[in-house]
Amino acid sequence: MNGKKQKSSPDYSAWVRCLVEASGEEAASKPRNLAPGLYVVATPIGNRGDISLRALHTLAEADVVACEDTRVTGALLHGYGLKKPLLSYHDHNAAERLPELLARLGAGEAVALVSDAGTPLISDPGYKLVQACRAAGHDVVAVPGASALLTALASCGLPTDRFLFAGFLPPKKTARQKELAELAGIPATLVFYESAPRLGATLADMAAVLGGGRHAAVARELTKLFEDMRTATLAELAGQYAEEDTPKGEIVIVVGPPDAAEAALPDIDALLVQALATQTLRDAVAAVTAATGAKKSEVYQRALALTQG
Ligand code: SAM
């Protein structure tokens, strides 16, 4: 099957019927229906071909599918020729839905949990449900598949031996810079989710706080028609997006680890961000210069970059 560049999804429903049948027969010794339990099922992040055979089988056999948005999941299932009872489960109704879902599991049902896209619980609801299910002694089974963070890492060309997934940064500049300062010295690749309207401001803060020389990637619309991967230093990416219209679509930012020379700077940045939260620029520079023994002119330049960035 041709991957991402198709304009509209092919009709998956016919071969999904074959595949679901086949996967049921493969496990010939098992009963046709799923064992009771919570099934955490990953769905595609764009390209509907990116769903596993086991995910289709699980969705086809579950008694109910708990999902963030019943319209989104209803349309997804329809694309595979599946129709199932759906139950909304999201951050705002999690507390009231929990007893109902636990009762269904207690009655021996197989409940599938999906999110709008990708792997549930990864910057998506589900953690409390999984925790409650385990505490109540119900089986919890992950049915793995697509996730934007691994898809970006797998194709951006930055080191993957050690990485930290930081999810979404705070939308407000001061809080965002503070969080970046905490991450700056970590000797690992960093992965972030970001919304398109905030991309420019976030890259500017990353360049100022993490260091403009760090290699990075902006992965947009992964697995979709307008998939795009841009790789450059943080300073270059910040400059490019500052000059362009706000991009469209969904975005992952990957930042490579600091090199040895840059690793020293972030500590100064971290201290500066903290000091600038309560002190004038002049006092903050003096305090951080005294605390680190760094050159005052260098600390001043970093402080300017942080406040003007
Ligand atoms: N659970 C999902 C996963 O496993 O990746 C993530 C859900 S989170 C609410 C949505 C964010 O994931 C988007 O704002 C974007 O940062 C990222 N994302 C999801 N799909 C993407 C795609 N196709 N391309 C790039 N980023 C994507």
mmCIF file of C-alpha atoms and ligand atoms in Angstrom:
data_model
loop_
_atom_site.group_PDB
_atom_site.id
_atom_site.type_symbol
_atom_site.label_atom_id
_atom_site.label_comp_id
_atom_site.label_asym_id
_atom_site.label_seq_id
_atom_site.Cartn_x
_atom_site.Cartn_y
_atom_site.Cartn_z
ATOM 1 C CA MET A 1 0.000 0.000 0.000
ATOM 2 C CA ASN A 2 1.299 3.429 -0.847
ATOM 3 C CA GLY A 3 2.017 5.411 2.334
ATOM 4 C CA LYS A 4 1.253 8.981 3.052
ATOM 5 C CA LYS A 5 0.831 10.856 -0.211
ATOM 6 C CA GLN A 6 -2.646 9.649 -1.074
ATOM 7 C CA LYS A 7 -5.222 12.454 -1.211
ATOM 8 C CA SER A 8 -8.026 10.504 0.463
ATOM 9 C CA SER A 9 -7.994 7.301 2.475
ATOM 10 C CA PRO A 10 -8.624 4.125 0.485
ATOM 11 C CA ASP A 11 -11.636 2.017 1.462
ATOM 12 C CA TYR A 12 -10.168 -0.088 4.235
ATOM 13 C CA SER A 13 -13.390 -1.754 5.274
ATOM 14 C CA ALA A 14 -13.207 -4.778 2.923
ATOM 15 C CA TRP A 15 -9.710 -5.846 3.820
ATOM 16 C CA VAL A 16 -10.267 -4.988 7.467
ATOM 17 C CA ARG A 17 -13.012 -7.651 7.487
ATOM 18 C CA CYS A 18 -10.511 -10.175 6.099
ATOM 19 C CA LEU A 19 -7.780 -9.148 8.510
ATOM 20 C CA VAL A 20 -10.016 -9.227 11.563
ATOM 21 C CA GLU A 21 -11.238 -12.672 10.571
ATOM 22 C CA ALA A 22 -7.674 -13.830 9.961
ATOM 23 C CA SER A 23 -6.349 -12.578 13.278
ATOM 24 C CA GLY A 24 -9.230 -14.268 15.084
ATOM 25 C CA GLU A 25 -8.420 -17.574 13.417
ATOM 26 C CA GLU A 26 -4.720 -17.216 14.120
ATOM 27 C CA ALA A 27 -5.495 -17.484 17.793
ATOM 28 C CA ALA A 28 -7.571 -20.581 17.086
ATOM 29 C CA SER A 29 -7.326 -21.960 20.586
ATOM 30 C CA LYS A 30 -8.656 -18.745 22.111
ATOM 31 C CA PRO A 31 -12.346 -17.927 22.292
ATOM 32 C CA ARG A 32 -13.519 -15.524 19.589
ATOM 33 C CA ASN A 33 -14.418 -12.748 22.032
ATOM 34 C CA LEU A 34 -11.915 -10.740 24.023
ATOM 35 C CA ALA A 35 -11.208 -11.646 27.622
ATOM 36 C CA PRO A 36 -12.606 -9.081 30.068
ATOM 37 C CA GLY A 37 -10.323 -6.141 30.731
ATOM 38 C CA LEU A 38 -9.258 -2.684 29.652
ATOM 39 C CA TYR A 39 -7.533 -2.575 26.251
ATOM 40 C CA VAL A 40 -5.465 0.581 25.664
ATOM 41 C CA VAL A 41 -5.515 0.761 21.877
ATOM 42 C CA ALA A 42 -3.280 3.036 19.776
ATOM 43 C CA THR A 43 -4.843 4.489 16.620
ATOM 44 C CA PRO A 44 -3.152 6.360 13.719
ATOM 45 C CA ILE A 45 -1.812 9.914 14.031
ATOM 46 C CA GLY A 46 -2.939 10.713 10.491
ATOM 47 C CA ASN A 47 -2.568 7.948 7.947
ATOM 48 C CA ARG A 48 -5.327 5.416 8.520
ATOM 49 C CA GLY A 49 -3.082 2.644 7.210
ATOM 50 C CA ASP A 50 -1.055 2.966 10.423
ATOM 51 C CA ILE A 51 -3.253 0.764 12.581
ATOM 52 C CA SER A 52 -2.257 -2.691 13.738
ATOM 53 C CA LEU A 53 -4.088 -5.865 12.943
ATOM 54 C CA ARG A 54 -4.445 -6.501 16.652
ATOM 55 C CA ALA A 55 -5.902 -3.019 17.211
ATOM 56 C CA LEU A 56 -8.569 -3.687 14.573
ATOM 57 C CA HIS A 57 -9.362 -7.049 16.078
ATOM 58 C CA THR A 58 -9.600 -5.552 19.571
ATOM 59 C CA LEU A 59 -11.857 -2.714 18.417
ATOM 60 C CA ALA A 60 -14.051 -5.140 16.498
ATOM 61 C CA GLU A 61 -14.448 -7.443 19.494
ATOM 62 C CA ALA A 62 -14.691 -4.944 22.388
ATOM 63 C CA ASP A 63 -18.067 -4.517 24.085
ATOM 64 C CA VAL A 64 -17.631 -0.761 24.218
ATOM 65 C CA VAL A 65 -15.053 1.782 23.043
ATOM 66 C CA ALA A 66 -14.242 4.601 25.474
ATOM 67 C CA CYS A 67 -12.973 7.589 23.508
ATOM 68 C CA GLU A 68 -12.255 11.306 23.837
ATOM 69 C CA ASP A 69 -14.667 12.450 21.142
ATOM 70 C CA THR A 70 -17.342 10.074 19.911
ATOM 71 C CA ARG A 71 -17.550 11.879 16.536
ATOM 72 C CA VAL A 72 -13.814 11.497 15.872
ATOM 73 C CA THR A 73 -13.714 7.838 16.876
ATOM 74 C CA GLY A 74 -17.036 7.079 15.180
ATOM 75 C CA ALA A 75 -15.585 8.391 11.904
ATOM 76 C CA LEU A 76 -12.342 6.458 12.403
ATOM 77 C CA LEU A 77 -14.174 3.183 13.024
ATOM 78 C CA HIS A 78 -16.465 3.851 10.078
ATOM 79 C CA GLY A 79 -13.348 4.124 7.891
ATOM 80 C CA TYR A 80 -12.517 0.525 8.825
ATOM 81 C CA GLY A 81 -16.087 -0.658 8.370
ATOM 82 C CA LEU A 82 -16.592 -1.021 12.133
ATOM 83 C CA LYS A 83 -19.504 0.224 14.238
ATOM 84 C CA LYS A 84 -19.362 -0.086 18.029
ATOM 85 C CA PRO A 85 -21.069 1.389 21.094
ATOM 86 C CA LEU A 86 -19.013 4.464 22.061
ATOM 87 C CA LEU A 87 -18.679 6.111 25.456
ATOM 88 C CA SER A 88 -17.031 9.503 25.850
ATOM 89 C CA TYR A 89 -14.138 9.577 28.304
ATOM 90 C CA HIS A 90 -12.095 12.776 28.550
ATOM 91 C CA ASP A 91 -10.427 15.027 31.103
ATOM 92 C CA HIS A 92 -13.678 16.793 32.014
ATOM 93 C CA ASN A 93 -15.900 13.751 32.641
ATOM 94 C CA ALA A 94 -13.244 11.265 33.817
ATOM 95 C CA ALA A 95 -14.394 11.315 37.461
ATOM 96 C CA GLU A 96 -18.046 10.594 36.649
ATOM 97 C CA ARG A 97 -17.256 8.005 33.946
ATOM 98 C CA LEU A 98 -14.819 6.021 36.075
ATOM 99 C CA PRO A 99 -17.433 4.154 38.211
ATOM 100 C CA GLU A 100 -19.384 3.219 35.075
ATOM 101 C CA LEU A 101 -16.330 1.844 33.314
ATOM 102 C CA LEU A 102 -15.220 -0.059 36.420
ATOM 103 C CA ALA A 103 -18.725 -1.515 36.739
ATOM 104 C CA ARG A 104 -18.629 -2.684 33.109
ATOM 105 C CA LEU A 105 -15.249 -4.319 33.680
ATOM 106 C CA GLY A 106 -16.588 -5.892 36.873
ATOM 107 C CA ALA A 107 -19.454 -7.344 34.817
ATOM 108 C CA GLY A 108 -16.940 -9.060 32.529
ATOM 109 C CA GLU A 109 -16.912 -6.638 29.601
ATOM 110 C CA ALA A 110 -13.938 -5.907 27.344
ATOM 111 C CA VAL A 111 -13.500 -2.134 27.217
ATOM 112 C CA ALA A 112 -11.265 -0.540 24.562
ATOM 113 C CA LEU A 113 -9.783 2.874 25.349
ATOM 114 C CA VAL A 114 -8.691 5.068 22.436
ATOM 115 C CA SER A 115 -7.829 8.754 22.101
ATOM 116 C CA ASP A 116 -8.488 11.041 19.139
ATOM 117 C CA ALA A 117 -5.146 10.009 17.635
ATOM 118 C CA GLY A 118 -2.051 8.036 18.582
ATOM 119 C CA THR A 119 -1.420 6.290 21.866
ATOM 120 C CA PRO A 120 -3.828 6.962 24.749
ATOM 121 C CA LEU A 121 -2.209 8.400 27.915
ATOM 122 C CA ILE A 122 0.586 10.078 25.896
ATOM 123 C CA SER A 123 -0.473 13.732 26.384
ATOM 124 C CA ASP A 124 -3.995 12.266 26.311
ATOM 125 C CA PRO A 125 -6.503 11.029 28.915
ATOM 126 C CA GLY A 126 -6.393 7.561 30.424
ATOM 127 C CA TYR A 127 -3.747 7.492 33.146
ATOM 128 C CA LYS A 128 -6.273 7.654 36.007
ATOM 129 C CA LEU A 129 -8.445 4.997 34.380
ATOM 130 C CA VAL A 130 -5.505 2.604 33.971
ATOM 131 C CA GLN A 131 -4.445 3.269 37.547
ATOM 132 C CA ALA A 132 -7.974 2.649 38.874
ATOM 133 C CA CYS A 133 -8.342 -0.529 36.805
ATOM 134 C CA ARG A 134 -5.098 -1.939 38.132
ATOM 135 C CA ALA A 135 -6.043 -0.982 41.696
ATOM 136 C CA ALA A 136 -9.381 -2.800 41.237
ATOM 137 C CA GLY A 137 -7.616 -5.913 39.946
ATOM 138 C CA HIS A 138 -8.828 -5.700 36.325
ATOM 139 C CA ASP A 139 -6.572 -6.767 33.478
ATOM 140 C CA VAL A 140 -5.030 -3.881 31.529
ATOM 141 C CA VAL A 141 -3.603 -4.716 28.099
ATOM 142 C CA ALA A 142 -1.762 -2.269 25.820
ATOM 143 C CA VAL A 143 -2.271 -2.673 22.082
ATOM 144 C CA PRO A 144 0.662 -0.586 20.798
ATOM 145 C CA GLY A 145 0.862 1.504 17.657
ATOM 146 C CA ALA A 146 1.488 5.028 16.417
ATOM 147 C CA SER A 147 2.657 7.909 18.564
ATOM 148 C CA ALA A 148 3.787 11.278 17.260
ATOM 149 C CA LEU A 149 6.833 11.439 19.532
ATOM 150 C CA LEU A 150 8.333 8.146 18.306
ATOM 151 C CA THR A 151 7.414 8.897 14.698
ATOM 152 C CA ALA A 152 9.287 12.215 14.909
ATOM 153 C CA LEU A 153 12.277 10.663 16.654
ATOM 154 C CA ALA A 154 12.469 7.839 14.132
ATOM 155 C CA SER A 155 12.818 10.191 11.174
ATOM 156 C CA CYS A 156 14.481 13.436 12.358
ATOM 157 C CA GLY A 157 18.082 12.247 12.534
ATOM 158 C CA LEU A 158 18.796 13.409 16.088
ATOM 159 C CA PRO A 159 20.260 11.039 18.710
ATOM 160 C CA THR A 160 17.733 8.492 19.982
ATOM 161 C CA ASP A 161 19.818 6.544 22.484
ATOM 162 C CA ARG A 162 18.554 8.700 25.340
ATOM 163 C CA PHE A 163 15.571 11.034 25.135
ATOM 164 C CA LEU A 164 13.164 12.848 27.412
ATOM 165 C CA PHE A 165 9.563 13.436 26.380
ATOM 166 C CA ALA A 166 8.453 16.757 27.860
ATOM 167 C CA GLY A 167 4.933 16.932 26.400
ATOM 168 C CA PHE A 168 3.445 20.425 25.984
ATOM 169 C CA LEU A 169 5.310 23.399 27.466
ATOM 170 C CA PRO A 170 3.269 26.004 29.401
ATOM 171 C CA PRO A 171 1.626 28.577 27.086
ATOM 172 C CA LYS A 172 2.838 31.597 29.129
ATOM 173 C CA LYS A 173 6.339 32.838 28.351
ATOM 174 C CA THR A 174 7.692 33.070 31.910
ATOM 175 C CA ALA A 175 6.507 29.584 32.872
ATOM 176 C CA ARG A 176 7.728 28.200 29.545
ATOM 177 C CA GLN A 177 11.198 29.680 30.000
ATOM 178 C CA LYS A 178 11.361 28.354 33.559
ATOM 179 C CA GLU A 179 10.516 24.839 32.415
ATOM 180 C CA LEU A 180 13.015 25.043 29.556
ATOM 181 C CA ALA A 181 15.696 26.180 32.002
ATOM 182 C CA GLU A 182 15.030 23.070 34.100
ATOM 183 C CA LEU A 183 15.490 20.876 31.025
ATOM 184 C CA ALA A 184 18.459 22.712 29.535
ATOM 185 C CA GLY A 185 21.311 20.799 31.145
ATOM 186 C CA ILE A 186 19.852 17.320 30.663
ATOM 187 C CA PRO A 187 22.252 15.306 28.468
ATOM 188 C CA ALA A 188 19.529 13.818 26.271
ATOM 189 C CA THR A 189 17.447 14.594 23.214
ATOM 190 C CA LEU A 190 14.270 16.470 24.222
ATOM 191 C CA VAL A 191 10.887 15.908 22.569
ATOM 192 C CA PHE A 192 8.004 18.391 22.833
ATOM 193 C CA TYR A 193 4.468 18.624 21.496
ATOM 194 C CA GLU A 194 3.407 22.105 20.387
ATOM 195 C CA SER A 195 0.480 23.822 18.735
ATOM 196 C CA ALA A 196 1.056 25.629 15.438
ATOM 197 C CA PRO A 197 0.171 29.160 16.674
ATOM 198 C CA ARG A 198 2.747 28.932 19.483
ATOM 199 C CA LEU A 199 5.574 27.425 17.394
ATOM 200 C CA GLY A 200 7.409 30.709 16.681
ATOM 201 C CA ALA A 201 7.401 31.927 20.290
ATOM 202 C CA THR A 202 8.414 28.515 21.616
ATOM 203 C CA LEU A 203 11.353 28.188 19.219
ATOM 204 C CA ALA A 204 12.527 31.686 20.190
ATOM 205 C CA ASP A 205 12.443 30.740 23.872
ATOM 206 C CA MET A 206 14.201 27.454 23.151
ATOM 207 C CA ALA A 207 16.978 29.241 21.276
ATOM 208 C CA ALA A 208 17.384 31.719 24.136
ATOM 209 C CA VAL A 209 17.231 29.239 27.021
ATOM 210 C CA LEU A 210 18.568 25.950 25.587
ATOM 211 C CA GLY A 211 21.154 27.614 23.339
ATOM 212 C CA GLY A 212 20.750 28.671 19.711
ATOM 213 C CA GLY A 213 23.438 26.240 18.516
ATOM 214 C CA ARG A 214 21.561 23.075 19.476
ATOM 215 C CA HIS A 215 20.441 20.934 16.587
ATOM 216 C CA ALA A 216 16.699 20.539 16.361
ATOM 217 C CA ALA A 217 13.818 19.415 14.171
ATOM 218 C CA VAL A 218 10.290 20.648 13.596
ATOM 219 C CA ALA A 219 8.114 17.724 12.464
ATOM 220 C CA ARG A 220 4.741 18.804 11.095
ATOM 221 C CA GLU A 221 1.737 16.766 9.967
ATOM 222 C CA LEU A 222 3.544 13.444 10.363
ATOM 223 C CA THR A 223 2.151 10.604 8.200
ATOM 224 C CA LYS A 224 -0.279 13.054 6.533
ATOM 225 C CA LEU A 225 -0.502 14.567 3.066
ATOM 226 C CA PHE A 226 1.491 17.720 3.932
ATOM 227 C CA GLU A 227 4.080 15.980 6.105
ATOM 228 C CA ASP A 228 7.117 18.189 6.613
ATOM 229 C CA MET A 229 10.378 17.798 8.544
ATOM 230 C CA ARG A 230 12.696 20.771 8.982
ATOM 231 C CA THR A 231 16.096 20.311 10.626
ATOM 232 C CA ALA A 232 18.527 23.100 11.584
ATOM 233 C CA THR A 233 19.896 24.743 14.721
ATOM 234 C CA LEU A 234 17.390 26.230 17.149
ATOM 235 C CA ALA A 235 18.542 29.748 16.228
ATOM 236 C CA GLU A 236 18.006 29.044 12.514
ATOM 237 C CA LEU A 237 14.590 27.473 13.059
ATOM 238 C CA ALA A 238 13.505 30.341 15.326
ATOM 239 C CA GLY A 239 14.644 32.816 12.654
ATOM 240 C CA GLN A 240 12.843 30.978 9.840
ATOM 241 C CA TYR A 241 9.512 30.690 11.637
ATOM 242 C CA ALA A 242 9.716 34.311 12.855
ATOM 243 C CA GLU A 243 9.640 35.393 9.222
ATOM 244 C CA GLU A 244 6.916 33.047 7.991
ATOM 245 C CA ASP A 245 3.156 32.963 8.385
ATOM 246 C CA THR A 246 1.900 30.831 11.255
ATOM 247 C CA PRO A 247 2.190 27.230 10.082
ATOM 248 C CA LYS A 248 -0.795 24.903 9.988
ATOM 249 C CA GLY A 249 -1.196 21.451 11.470
ATOM 250 C CA GLU A 250 0.198 19.378 14.296
ATOM 251 C CA ILE A 251 3.779 19.718 15.443
ATOM 252 C CA VAL A 252 6.518 17.868 17.311
ATOM 253 C CA ILE A 253 9.743 19.692 18.213
ATOM 254 C CA VAL A 254 12.847 17.587 18.804
ATOM 255 C CA VAL A 255 15.971 19.165 20.288
ATOM 256 C CA GLY A 256 19.303 17.333 20.253
ATOM 257 C CA PRO A 257 21.393 17.064 23.438
ATOM 258 C CA PRO A 258 23.647 19.952 24.485
ATOM 259 C CA ASP A 259 27.288 19.626 23.485
ATOM 260 C CA ALA A 260 29.946 19.913 26.140
ATOM 261 C CA ALA A 261 30.564 23.625 25.530
ATOM 262 C CA GLU A 262 26.894 24.546 25.595
ATOM 263 C CA ALA A 263 26.138 22.416 28.631
ATOM 264 C CA ALA A 264 27.702 25.049 30.914
ATOM 265 C CA LEU A 265 25.497 27.898 29.682
ATOM 266 C CA PRO A 266 22.097 26.499 30.610
ATOM 267 C CA ASP A 267 22.956 26.505 34.320
ATOM 268 C CA ILE A 268 23.442 30.233 34.023
ATOM 269 C CA ASP A 269 20.163 30.474 32.124
ATOM 270 C CA ALA A 270 18.325 28.450 34.740
ATOM 271 C CA LEU A 271 19.610 30.720 37.515
ATOM 272 C CA LEU A 272 18.828 33.817 35.461
ATOM 273 C CA VAL A 273 15.250 32.756 34.755
ATOM 274 C CA GLN A 274 14.717 32.224 38.473
ATOM 275 C CA ALA A 275 16.389 35.510 39.425
ATOM 276 C CA LEU A 276 14.557 37.520 36.749
ATOM 277 C CA ALA A 277 11.219 36.325 38.104
ATOM 278 C CA THR A 278 11.730 38.444 41.244
ATOM 279 C CA GLN A 279 14.576 40.899 40.527
ATOM 280 C CA THR A 280 15.477 43.664 38.097
ATOM 281 C CA LEU A 281 17.750 42.730 35.204
ATOM 282 C CA ARG A 282 20.680 44.474 36.847
ATOM 283 C CA ASP A 283 20.234 42.729 40.209
ATOM 284 C CA ALA A 284 19.650 39.359 38.545
ATOM 285 C CA VAL A 285 22.864 39.688 36.506
ATOM 286 C CA ALA A 286 24.832 40.657 39.602
ATOM 287 C CA ALA A 287 23.423 37.756 41.626
ATOM 288 C CA VAL A 288 24.062 35.139 38.927
ATOM 289 C CA THR A 289 27.543 36.495 38.198
ATOM 290 C CA ALA A 290 28.403 36.178 41.877
ATOM 291 C CA ALA A 291 26.864 32.699 42.157
ATOM 292 C CA THR A 292 28.593 31.206 39.102
ATOM 293 C CA GLY A 293 31.844 33.127 38.757
ATOM 294 C CA ALA A 294 31.018 33.613 35.062
ATOM 295 C CA LYS A 295 31.997 36.786 33.187
ATOM 296 C CA LYS A 296 29.545 39.579 33.956
ATOM 297 C CA SER A 297 29.341 40.571 30.272
ATOM 298 C CA GLU A 298 28.393 36.996 29.298
ATOM 299 C CA VAL A 299 25.718 36.793 32.000
ATOM 300 C CA TYR A 300 24.397 40.177 30.870
ATOM 301 C CA GLN A 301 24.163 38.969 27.252
ATOM 302 C CA ARG A 302 22.283 35.838 28.343
ATOM 303 C CA ALA A 303 19.923 37.945 30.461
ATOM 304 C CA LEU A 304 19.225 40.204 27.480
ATOM 305 C CA ALA A 305 18.549 37.187 25.251
ATOM 306 C CA LEU A 306 16.113 35.790 27.804
ATOM 307 C CA THR A 307 14.195 39.011 28.350
ATOM 308 C CA GLN A 308 14.082 40.120 24.726
ATOM 309 C CA GLY A 309 13.746 36.688 23.084
HETATM 310 N N1 SAM B 1 -1.576 10.611 21.980
HETATM 311 C C1 SAM B 1 -0.927 11.280 20.890
HETATM 312 C C2 SAM B 1 0.356 10.536 20.521
HETATM 313 O O1 SAM B 1 0.486 9.367 20.882
HETATM 314 O O2 SAM B 1 1.212 11.116 19.851
HETATM 315 C C3 SAM B 1 -0.678 12.744 21.202
HETATM 316 C C4 SAM B 1 -1.916 13.505 21.536
HETATM 317 S S1 SAM B 1 -1.615 15.187 21.899
HETATM 318 C C5 SAM B 1 -3.165 15.701 22.519
HETATM 319 C C6 SAM B 1 -1.650 15.934 20.322
HETATM 320 C C7 SAM B 1 -0.288 16.484 19.935
HETATM 321 O O3 SAM B 1 0.525 15.437 19.412
HETATM 322 C C8 SAM B 1 -0.370 17.523 18.818
HETATM 323 O O4 SAM B 1 -0.633 18.816 19.342
HETATM 324 C C9 SAM B 1 1.027 17.431 18.222
HETATM 325 O O5 SAM B 1 1.953 18.127 19.028
HETATM 326 C C10 SAM B 1 1.295 15.923 18.343
HETATM 327 N N2 SAM B 1 0.849 15.247 17.121
HETATM 328 C C11 SAM B 1 -0.202 14.415 16.986
HETATM 329 N N3 SAM B 1 -0.302 13.978 15.712
HETATM 330 C C12 SAM B 1 0.710 14.552 15.020
HETATM 331 C C13 SAM B 1 1.153 14.503 13.668
HETATM 332 N N4 SAM B 1 0.505 13.779 12.767
HETATM 333 N N5 SAM B 1 2.240 15.222 13.324
HETATM 334 C C14 SAM B 1 2.905 15.962 14.230
HETATM 335 N N6 SAM B 1 2.536 16.044 15.521
HETATM 336 C C15 SAM B 1 1.457 15.350 15.920
#
